[in-house]
Amino acid sequence: MPTPKKPSFTFPKTWKRMSANPSTLWTIAGSDSGGGAGLQADLQVFRAFGHHGCSITTAITAQNTLGVQQIEAVSPSLIQAQWQSLHHDLPPACIKTGMLGDAVETIADLLDTRPATPLICDPVLCATSGPPLLAPHQLETLRQRILPRTTLITPNLPEAAQLTGLPSATPSAYADALLQLGAPAVLIKGGHAPGNICSDFYADAHT
């Protein structure tokens, strides 16, 4: 099997500093009671890389390895309170977003107050089982207000299809469409592809 080509990607200087020195990172996402995703998984990753993780909870879920049983959104006022609490004491070197759901417009407003902070967007658009997590107008908010100000967006194949409106396309085509929508860098996660091999696809404006 040929050796995959390494992407010609240069990490921003802020990312290099973060890898060398402990930083405060925020995750804005839903709480996963099973611990396999959401805030819990993000905080474990932050800690594994030696960083201090802070969280802003957008929703509380009842879920386990079998699926998602219930989701309850956190009120906009409590989301804003969490943001302000961290903003005044634990400012982030980088922000990562996950499941935003009904909070997408509130989060978009808050992100506008930190335009220089690197943003990693994992656009969680649908639970493993259940209806979409964003209504059409909320999906449009994600496209128009959050996607263009990301540093990196990391959709899986179904999410890339929803974001681009292309029901069936190659990872390269999805990435190109997301770049045209304003994302500066895209990582398409290939876990939903058929077959036994999972391949991720990276692209940015320079590749």
PDB file of C-alpha atoms in Angstrom:
ATOM      1  CA  MET A   1       0.000   0.000   0.000  1.00  0.00           C
ATOM      2  CA  PRO A   2       1.491   3.399  -0.933  1.00  0.00           C
ATOM      3  CA  THR A   3       2.383   5.760   1.873  1.00  0.00           C
ATOM      4  CA  PRO A   4      -0.231   8.550   2.176  1.00  0.00           C
ATOM      5  CA  LYS A   5       1.028  11.999   1.350  1.00  0.00           C
ATOM      6  CA  LYS A   6       1.378  14.353   4.262  1.00  0.00           C
ATOM      7  CA  PRO A   7      -0.764  17.488   3.949  1.00  0.00           C
ATOM      8  CA  SER A   8       1.193  20.637   3.206  1.00  0.00           C
ATOM      9  CA  PHE A   9      -0.174  22.444   6.233  1.00  0.00           C
ATOM     10  CA  THR A  10       1.659  24.807   8.554  1.00  0.00           C
ATOM     11  CA  PHE A  11       0.158  25.153  12.003  1.00  0.00           C
ATOM     12  CA  PRO A  12      -0.425  28.738  13.124  1.00  0.00           C
ATOM     13  CA  LYS A  13       2.163  30.040  15.590  1.00  0.00           C
ATOM     14  CA  THR A  14      -0.462  30.091  18.348  1.00  0.00           C
ATOM     15  CA  TRP A  15      -0.997  26.326  17.927  1.00  0.00           C
ATOM     16  CA  LYS A  16       2.755  25.693  18.191  1.00  0.00           C
ATOM     17  CA  ARG A  17       2.911  27.678  21.405  1.00  0.00           C
ATOM     18  CA  MET A  18      -0.054  25.744  22.768  1.00  0.00           C
ATOM     19  CA  SER A  19       1.672  22.408  22.145  1.00  0.00           C
ATOM     20  CA  ALA A  20       4.759  23.546  24.064  1.00  0.00           C
ATOM     21  CA  ASN A  21       3.071  25.335  26.968  1.00  0.00           C
ATOM     22  CA  PRO A  22      -0.073  24.504  28.945  1.00  0.00           C
ATOM     23  CA  SER A  23      -3.002  26.602  27.760  1.00  0.00           C
ATOM     24  CA  THR A  24      -6.609  27.146  28.755  1.00  0.00           C
ATOM     25  CA  LEU A  25      -8.954  25.659  26.160  1.00  0.00           C
ATOM     26  CA  TRP A  26     -12.729  25.937  26.008  1.00  0.00           C
ATOM     27  CA  THR A  27     -15.155  23.361  24.732  1.00  0.00           C
ATOM     28  CA  ILE A  28     -18.705  24.487  23.930  1.00  0.00           C
ATOM     29  CA  ALA A  29     -20.843  21.394  23.499  1.00  0.00           C
ATOM     30  CA  GLY A  30     -23.409  19.034  24.957  1.00  0.00           C
ATOM     31  CA  SER A  31     -22.837  16.897  28.030  1.00  0.00           C
ATOM     32  CA  ASP A  32     -22.627  13.167  27.209  1.00  0.00           C
ATOM     33  CA  SER A  33     -23.690  11.116  30.225  1.00  0.00           C
ATOM     34  CA  GLY A  34     -21.916   8.089  28.734  1.00  0.00           C
ATOM     35  CA  GLY A  35     -18.602   9.937  28.508  1.00  0.00           C
ATOM     36  CA  GLY A  36     -17.873   8.865  24.944  1.00  0.00           C
ATOM     37  CA  ALA A  37     -18.325  12.236  23.256  1.00  0.00           C
ATOM     38  CA  GLY A  38     -19.284  15.826  23.975  1.00  0.00           C
ATOM     39  CA  LEU A  39     -17.767  17.843  26.786  1.00  0.00           C
ATOM     40  CA  GLN A  40     -16.468  14.798  28.602  1.00  0.00           C
ATOM     41  CA  ALA A  41     -14.437  13.524  25.655  1.00  0.00           C
ATOM     42  CA  ASP A  42     -13.106  16.994  24.809  1.00  0.00           C
ATOM     43  CA  LEU A  43     -11.894  17.575  28.366  1.00  0.00           C
ATOM     44  CA  GLN A  44     -10.118  14.220  28.398  1.00  0.00           C
ATOM     45  CA  VAL A  45      -8.296  15.125  25.177  1.00  0.00           C
ATOM     46  CA  PHE A  46      -7.319  18.557  26.499  1.00  0.00           C
ATOM     47  CA  ARG A  47      -5.921  16.961  29.653  1.00  0.00           C
ATOM     48  CA  ALA A  48      -4.069  14.272  27.687  1.00  0.00           C
ATOM     49  CA  PHE A  49      -2.201  17.025  25.836  1.00  0.00           C
ATOM     50  CA  GLY A  50      -1.400  18.872  29.051  1.00  0.00           C
ATOM     51  CA  HIS A  51      -3.926  21.707  28.744  1.00  0.00           C
ATOM     52  CA  HIS A  52      -6.529  23.012  31.171  1.00  0.00           C
ATOM     53  CA  GLY A  53     -10.040  22.491  29.835  1.00  0.00           C
ATOM     54  CA  CYS A  54     -13.070  24.675  30.562  1.00  0.00           C
ATOM     55  CA  SER A  55     -16.590  23.910  29.377  1.00  0.00           C
ATOM     56  CA  ILE A  56     -19.742  25.718  28.349  1.00  0.00           C
ATOM     57  CA  THR A  57     -22.677  23.314  28.330  1.00  0.00           C
ATOM     58  CA  THR A  58     -25.223  23.803  25.540  1.00  0.00           C
ATOM     59  CA  ALA A  59     -27.361  20.745  26.286  1.00  0.00           C
ATOM     60  CA  ILE A  60     -27.647  17.868  28.730  1.00  0.00           C
ATOM     61  CA  THR A  61     -28.115  14.436  27.214  1.00  0.00           C
ATOM     62  CA  ALA A  62     -29.098  11.023  28.503  1.00  0.00           C
ATOM     63  CA  GLN A  63     -27.039   8.624  26.406  1.00  0.00           C
ATOM     64  CA  ASN A  64     -24.939   5.510  26.578  1.00  0.00           C
ATOM     65  CA  THR A  65     -23.275   3.093  24.167  1.00  0.00           C
ATOM     66  CA  LEU A  66     -26.718   2.094  22.841  1.00  0.00           C
ATOM     67  CA  GLY A  67     -27.822   5.548  21.745  1.00  0.00           C
ATOM     68  CA  VAL A  68     -29.261   8.890  22.836  1.00  0.00           C
ATOM     69  CA  GLN A  69     -32.395   8.659  24.951  1.00  0.00           C
ATOM     70  CA  GLN A  70     -33.097  12.319  25.760  1.00  0.00           C
ATOM     71  CA  ILE A  71     -31.731  15.802  25.091  1.00  0.00           C
ATOM     72  CA  GLU A  72     -32.566  18.946  27.044  1.00  0.00           C
ATOM     73  CA  ALA A  73     -31.253  22.325  25.916  1.00  0.00           C
ATOM     74  CA  VAL A  74     -29.604  24.767  28.303  1.00  0.00           C
ATOM     75  CA  SER A  75     -31.210  28.221  28.381  1.00  0.00           C
ATOM     76  CA  PRO A  76     -29.536  31.085  26.488  1.00  0.00           C
ATOM     77  CA  SER A  77     -29.166  33.061  29.735  1.00  0.00           C
ATOM     78  CA  LEU A  78     -27.253  30.222  31.408  1.00  0.00           C
ATOM     79  CA  ILE A  79     -25.038  29.775  28.341  1.00  0.00           C
ATOM     80  CA  GLN A  80     -24.240  33.500  28.433  1.00  0.00           C
ATOM     81  CA  ALA A  81     -23.533  33.280  32.171  1.00  0.00           C
ATOM     82  CA  GLN A  82     -21.094  30.398  31.633  1.00  0.00           C
ATOM     83  CA  TRP A  83     -19.323  32.369  28.901  1.00  0.00           C
ATOM     84  CA  GLN A  84     -19.005  35.523  31.003  1.00  0.00           C
ATOM     85  CA  SER A  85     -17.768  33.542  34.010  1.00  0.00           C
ATOM     86  CA  LEU A  86     -14.931  32.020  31.985  1.00  0.00           C
ATOM     87  CA  HIS A  87     -14.270  35.189  29.973  1.00  0.00           C
ATOM     88  CA  HIS A  88     -13.487  37.214  33.101  1.00  0.00           C
ATOM     89  CA  ASP A  89     -11.188  34.651  34.725  1.00  0.00           C
ATOM     90  CA  LEU A  90     -10.057  31.908  32.316  1.00  0.00           C
ATOM     91  CA  PRO A  91      -9.756  33.345  28.778  1.00  0.00           C
ATOM     92  CA  PRO A  92      -9.132  30.721  26.094  1.00  0.00           C
ATOM     93  CA  ALA A  93      -6.153  30.178  23.842  1.00  0.00           C
ATOM     94  CA  CYS A  94      -8.527  28.238  21.572  1.00  0.00           C
ATOM     95  CA  ILE A  95     -12.230  27.352  21.463  1.00  0.00           C
ATOM     96  CA  LYS A  96     -13.751  24.108  20.210  1.00  0.00           C
ATOM     97  CA  THR A  97     -17.465  23.792  19.492  1.00  0.00           C
ATOM     98  CA  GLY A  98     -19.484  20.598  19.266  1.00  0.00           C
ATOM     99  CA  MET A  99     -23.233  20.133  19.571  1.00  0.00           C
ATOM    100  CA  LEU A 100     -24.806  23.594  19.593  1.00  0.00           C
ATOM    101  CA  GLY A 101     -28.448  22.776  18.848  1.00  0.00           C
ATOM    102  CA  ASP A 102     -30.823  25.548  19.887  1.00  0.00           C
ATOM    103  CA  ALA A 103     -27.861  27.539  21.207  1.00  0.00           C
ATOM    104  CA  VAL A 104     -26.281  28.117  17.789  1.00  0.00           C
ATOM    105  CA  GLU A 105     -27.406  31.752  17.479  1.00  0.00           C
ATOM    106  CA  THR A 106     -26.420  32.548  21.076  1.00  0.00           C
ATOM    107  CA  ILE A 107     -22.999  30.989  20.506  1.00  0.00           C
ATOM    108  CA  ALA A 108     -22.568  32.871  17.216  1.00  0.00           C
ATOM    109  CA  ASP A 109     -23.212  36.154  19.053  1.00  0.00           C
ATOM    110  CA  LEU A 110     -20.709  35.260  21.776  1.00  0.00           C
ATOM    111  CA  LEU A 111     -18.034  34.142  19.317  1.00  0.00           C
ATOM    112  CA  ASP A 112     -18.314  37.537  17.630  1.00  0.00           C
ATOM    113  CA  THR A 113     -16.866  39.037  20.826  1.00  0.00           C
ATOM    114  CA  ARG A 114     -13.640  36.987  20.437  1.00  0.00           C
ATOM    115  CA  PRO A 115     -12.819  37.248  16.710  1.00  0.00           C
ATOM    116  CA  ALA A 116      -9.084  36.637  17.205  1.00  0.00           C
ATOM    117  CA  THR A 117      -9.423  33.395  19.186  1.00  0.00           C
ATOM    118  CA  PRO A 118      -8.753  30.252  17.092  1.00  0.00           C
ATOM    119  CA  LEU A 119     -11.944  28.206  16.645  1.00  0.00           C
ATOM    120  CA  ILE A 120     -12.265  24.491  15.915  1.00  0.00           C
ATOM    121  CA  CYS A 121     -15.814  23.610  14.831  1.00  0.00           C
ATOM    122  CA  ASP A 122     -17.058  20.030  15.012  1.00  0.00           C
ATOM    123  CA  PRO A 123     -20.532  20.551  13.499  1.00  0.00           C
ATOM    124  CA  VAL A 124     -22.616  17.957  15.337  1.00  0.00           C
ATOM    125  CA  LEU A 125     -25.811  18.060  13.283  1.00  0.00           C
ATOM    126  CA  CYS A 126     -27.544  14.803  14.225  1.00  0.00           C
ATOM    127  CA  ALA A 127     -27.458  12.393  17.141  1.00  0.00           C
ATOM    128  CA  THR A 128     -26.555   8.775  16.494  1.00  0.00           C
ATOM    129  CA  SER A 129     -30.265   8.043  16.526  1.00  0.00           C
ATOM    130  CA  GLY A 130     -32.963  10.667  16.337  1.00  0.00           C
ATOM    131  CA  PRO A 131     -33.994  13.834  14.494  1.00  0.00           C
ATOM    132  CA  PRO A 132     -31.605  16.564  13.277  1.00  0.00           C
ATOM    133  CA  LEU A 133     -30.204  18.766  16.032  1.00  0.00           C
ATOM    134  CA  LEU A 134     -30.477  21.973  13.978  1.00  0.00           C
ATOM    135  CA  ALA A 135     -33.565  23.419  12.299  1.00  0.00           C
ATOM    136  CA  PRO A 136     -33.022  24.747   8.747  1.00  0.00           C
ATOM    137  CA  HIS A 137     -32.624  28.364   9.911  1.00  0.00           C
ATOM    138  CA  GLN A 138     -30.158  27.260  12.603  1.00  0.00           C
ATOM    139  CA  LEU A 139     -28.130  25.326  10.032  1.00  0.00           C
ATOM    140  CA  GLU A 140     -27.996  28.525   7.981  1.00  0.00           C
ATOM    141  CA  THR A 141     -26.678  30.404  11.029  1.00  0.00           C
ATOM    142  CA  LEU A 142     -23.918  27.822  11.332  1.00  0.00           C
ATOM    143  CA  ARG A 143     -23.071  28.208   7.635  1.00  0.00           C
ATOM    144  CA  GLN A 144     -23.120  31.995   7.509  1.00  0.00           C
ATOM    145  CA  ARG A 145     -21.892  33.108  10.934  1.00  0.00           C
ATOM    146  CA  ILE A 146     -19.756  30.347  12.445  1.00  0.00           C
ATOM    147  CA  LEU A 147     -18.225  28.455   9.522  1.00  0.00           C
ATOM    148  CA  PRO A 148     -16.444  31.492   7.957  1.00  0.00           C
ATOM    149  CA  ARG A 149     -14.724  32.451  11.238  1.00  0.00           C
ATOM    150  CA  THR A 150     -13.432  28.964  12.065  1.00  0.00           C
ATOM    151  CA  THR A 151      -9.774  28.026  12.018  1.00  0.00           C
ATOM    152  CA  LEU A 152     -10.708  24.427  11.170  1.00  0.00           C
ATOM    153  CA  ILE A 153     -14.027  22.653  10.621  1.00  0.00           C
ATOM    154  CA  THR A 154     -14.200  18.869  11.147  1.00  0.00           C
ATOM    155  CA  PRO A 155     -17.445  17.379   9.751  1.00  0.00           C
ATOM    156  CA  ASN A 156     -18.007  13.699   9.116  1.00  0.00           C
ATOM    157  CA  LEU A 157     -19.385  12.669   5.737  1.00  0.00           C
ATOM    158  CA  PRO A 158     -23.118  13.052   6.592  1.00  0.00           C
ATOM    159  CA  GLU A 159     -22.449  16.438   8.190  1.00  0.00           C
ATOM    160  CA  ALA A 160     -20.441  17.566   5.167  1.00  0.00           C
ATOM    161  CA  ALA A 161     -23.384  16.579   2.958  1.00  0.00           C
ATOM    162  CA  GLN A 162     -25.787  18.662   5.063  1.00  0.00           C
ATOM    163  CA  LEU A 163     -23.521  21.683   5.226  1.00  0.00           C
ATOM    164  CA  THR A 164     -22.796  21.741   1.505  1.00  0.00           C
ATOM    165  CA  GLY A 165     -26.164  20.555   0.190  1.00  0.00           C
ATOM    166  CA  LEU A 166     -24.378  17.853  -1.817  1.00  0.00           C
ATOM    167  CA  PRO A 167     -26.154  14.572  -1.001  1.00  0.00           C
ATOM    168  CA  SER A 168     -23.455  12.380  -2.503  1.00  0.00           C
ATOM    169  CA  ALA A 169     -19.927  13.565  -3.246  1.00  0.00           C
ATOM    170  CA  THR A 170     -16.290  12.717  -2.687  1.00  0.00           C
ATOM    171  CA  PRO A 171     -14.480  14.031   0.397  1.00  0.00           C
ATOM    172  CA  SER A 172     -12.492  16.273  -1.942  1.00  0.00           C
ATOM    173  CA  ALA A 173     -15.682  17.775  -3.381  1.00  0.00           C
ATOM    174  CA  TYR A 174     -17.135  18.311   0.095  1.00  0.00           C
ATOM    175  CA  ALA A 175     -13.928  20.015   1.214  1.00  0.00           C
ATOM    176  CA  ASP A 176     -13.876  22.285  -1.834  1.00  0.00           C
ATOM    177  CA  ALA A 177     -17.504  23.283  -1.228  1.00  0.00           C
ATOM    178  CA  LEU A 178     -16.814  24.074   2.436  1.00  0.00           C
ATOM    179  CA  LEU A 179     -13.789  26.155   1.479  1.00  0.00           C
ATOM    180  CA  GLN A 180     -16.012  28.092  -0.928  1.00  0.00           C
ATOM    181  CA  LEU A 181     -18.451  28.709   1.939  1.00  0.00           C
ATOM    182  CA  GLY A 182     -15.650  30.451   3.804  1.00  0.00           C
ATOM    183  CA  ALA A 183     -13.964  27.803   5.947  1.00  0.00           C
ATOM    184  CA  PRO A 184     -10.178  28.345   5.811  1.00  0.00           C
ATOM    185  CA  ALA A 185      -9.376  24.697   6.546  1.00  0.00           C
ATOM    186  CA  VAL A 186     -11.417  21.486   6.453  1.00  0.00           C
ATOM    187  CA  LEU A 187     -10.903  17.996   7.856  1.00  0.00           C
ATOM    188  CA  ILE A 188     -13.489  15.537   6.504  1.00  0.00           C
ATOM    189  CA  LYS A 189     -13.735  12.555   8.862  1.00  0.00           C
ATOM    190  CA  GLY A 190     -14.193   9.299   6.982  1.00  0.00           C
ATOM    191  CA  GLY A 191     -15.655   7.074   9.676  1.00  0.00           C
ATOM    192  CA  HIS A 192     -19.021   6.776   7.888  1.00  0.00           C
ATOM    193  CA  ALA A 193     -17.502   5.614   4.593  1.00  0.00           C
ATOM    194  CA  PRO A 194     -18.225   2.022   3.519  1.00  0.00           C
ATOM    195  CA  GLY A 195     -15.521  -0.599   3.853  1.00  0.00           C
ATOM    196  CA  ASN A 196     -12.944  -1.450   6.483  1.00  0.00           C
ATOM    197  CA  ILE A 197     -10.581   1.471   5.897  1.00  0.00           C
ATOM    198  CA  CYS A 198     -11.256   4.863   7.457  1.00  0.00           C
ATOM    199  CA  SER A 199      -9.539   7.736   5.680  1.00  0.00           C
ATOM    200  CA  ASP A 200      -9.779  11.377   6.707  1.00  0.00           C
ATOM    201  CA  PHE A 201      -9.346  14.132   4.116  1.00  0.00           C
ATOM    202  CA  TYR A 202      -7.701  17.486   4.824  1.00  0.00           C
ATOM    203  CA  ALA A 203      -7.762  20.598   2.649  1.00  0.00           C
ATOM    204  CA  ASP A 204      -7.140  24.297   3.043  1.00  0.00           C
ATOM    205  CA  ALA A 205      -6.831  27.300   0.781  1.00  0.00           C
ATOM    206  CA  HIS A 206      -3.159  26.497   0.152  1.00  0.00           C
ATOM    207  CA  THR A 207      -3.460  22.804  -0.804  1.00  0.00           C
TER     208      THR A 207
END
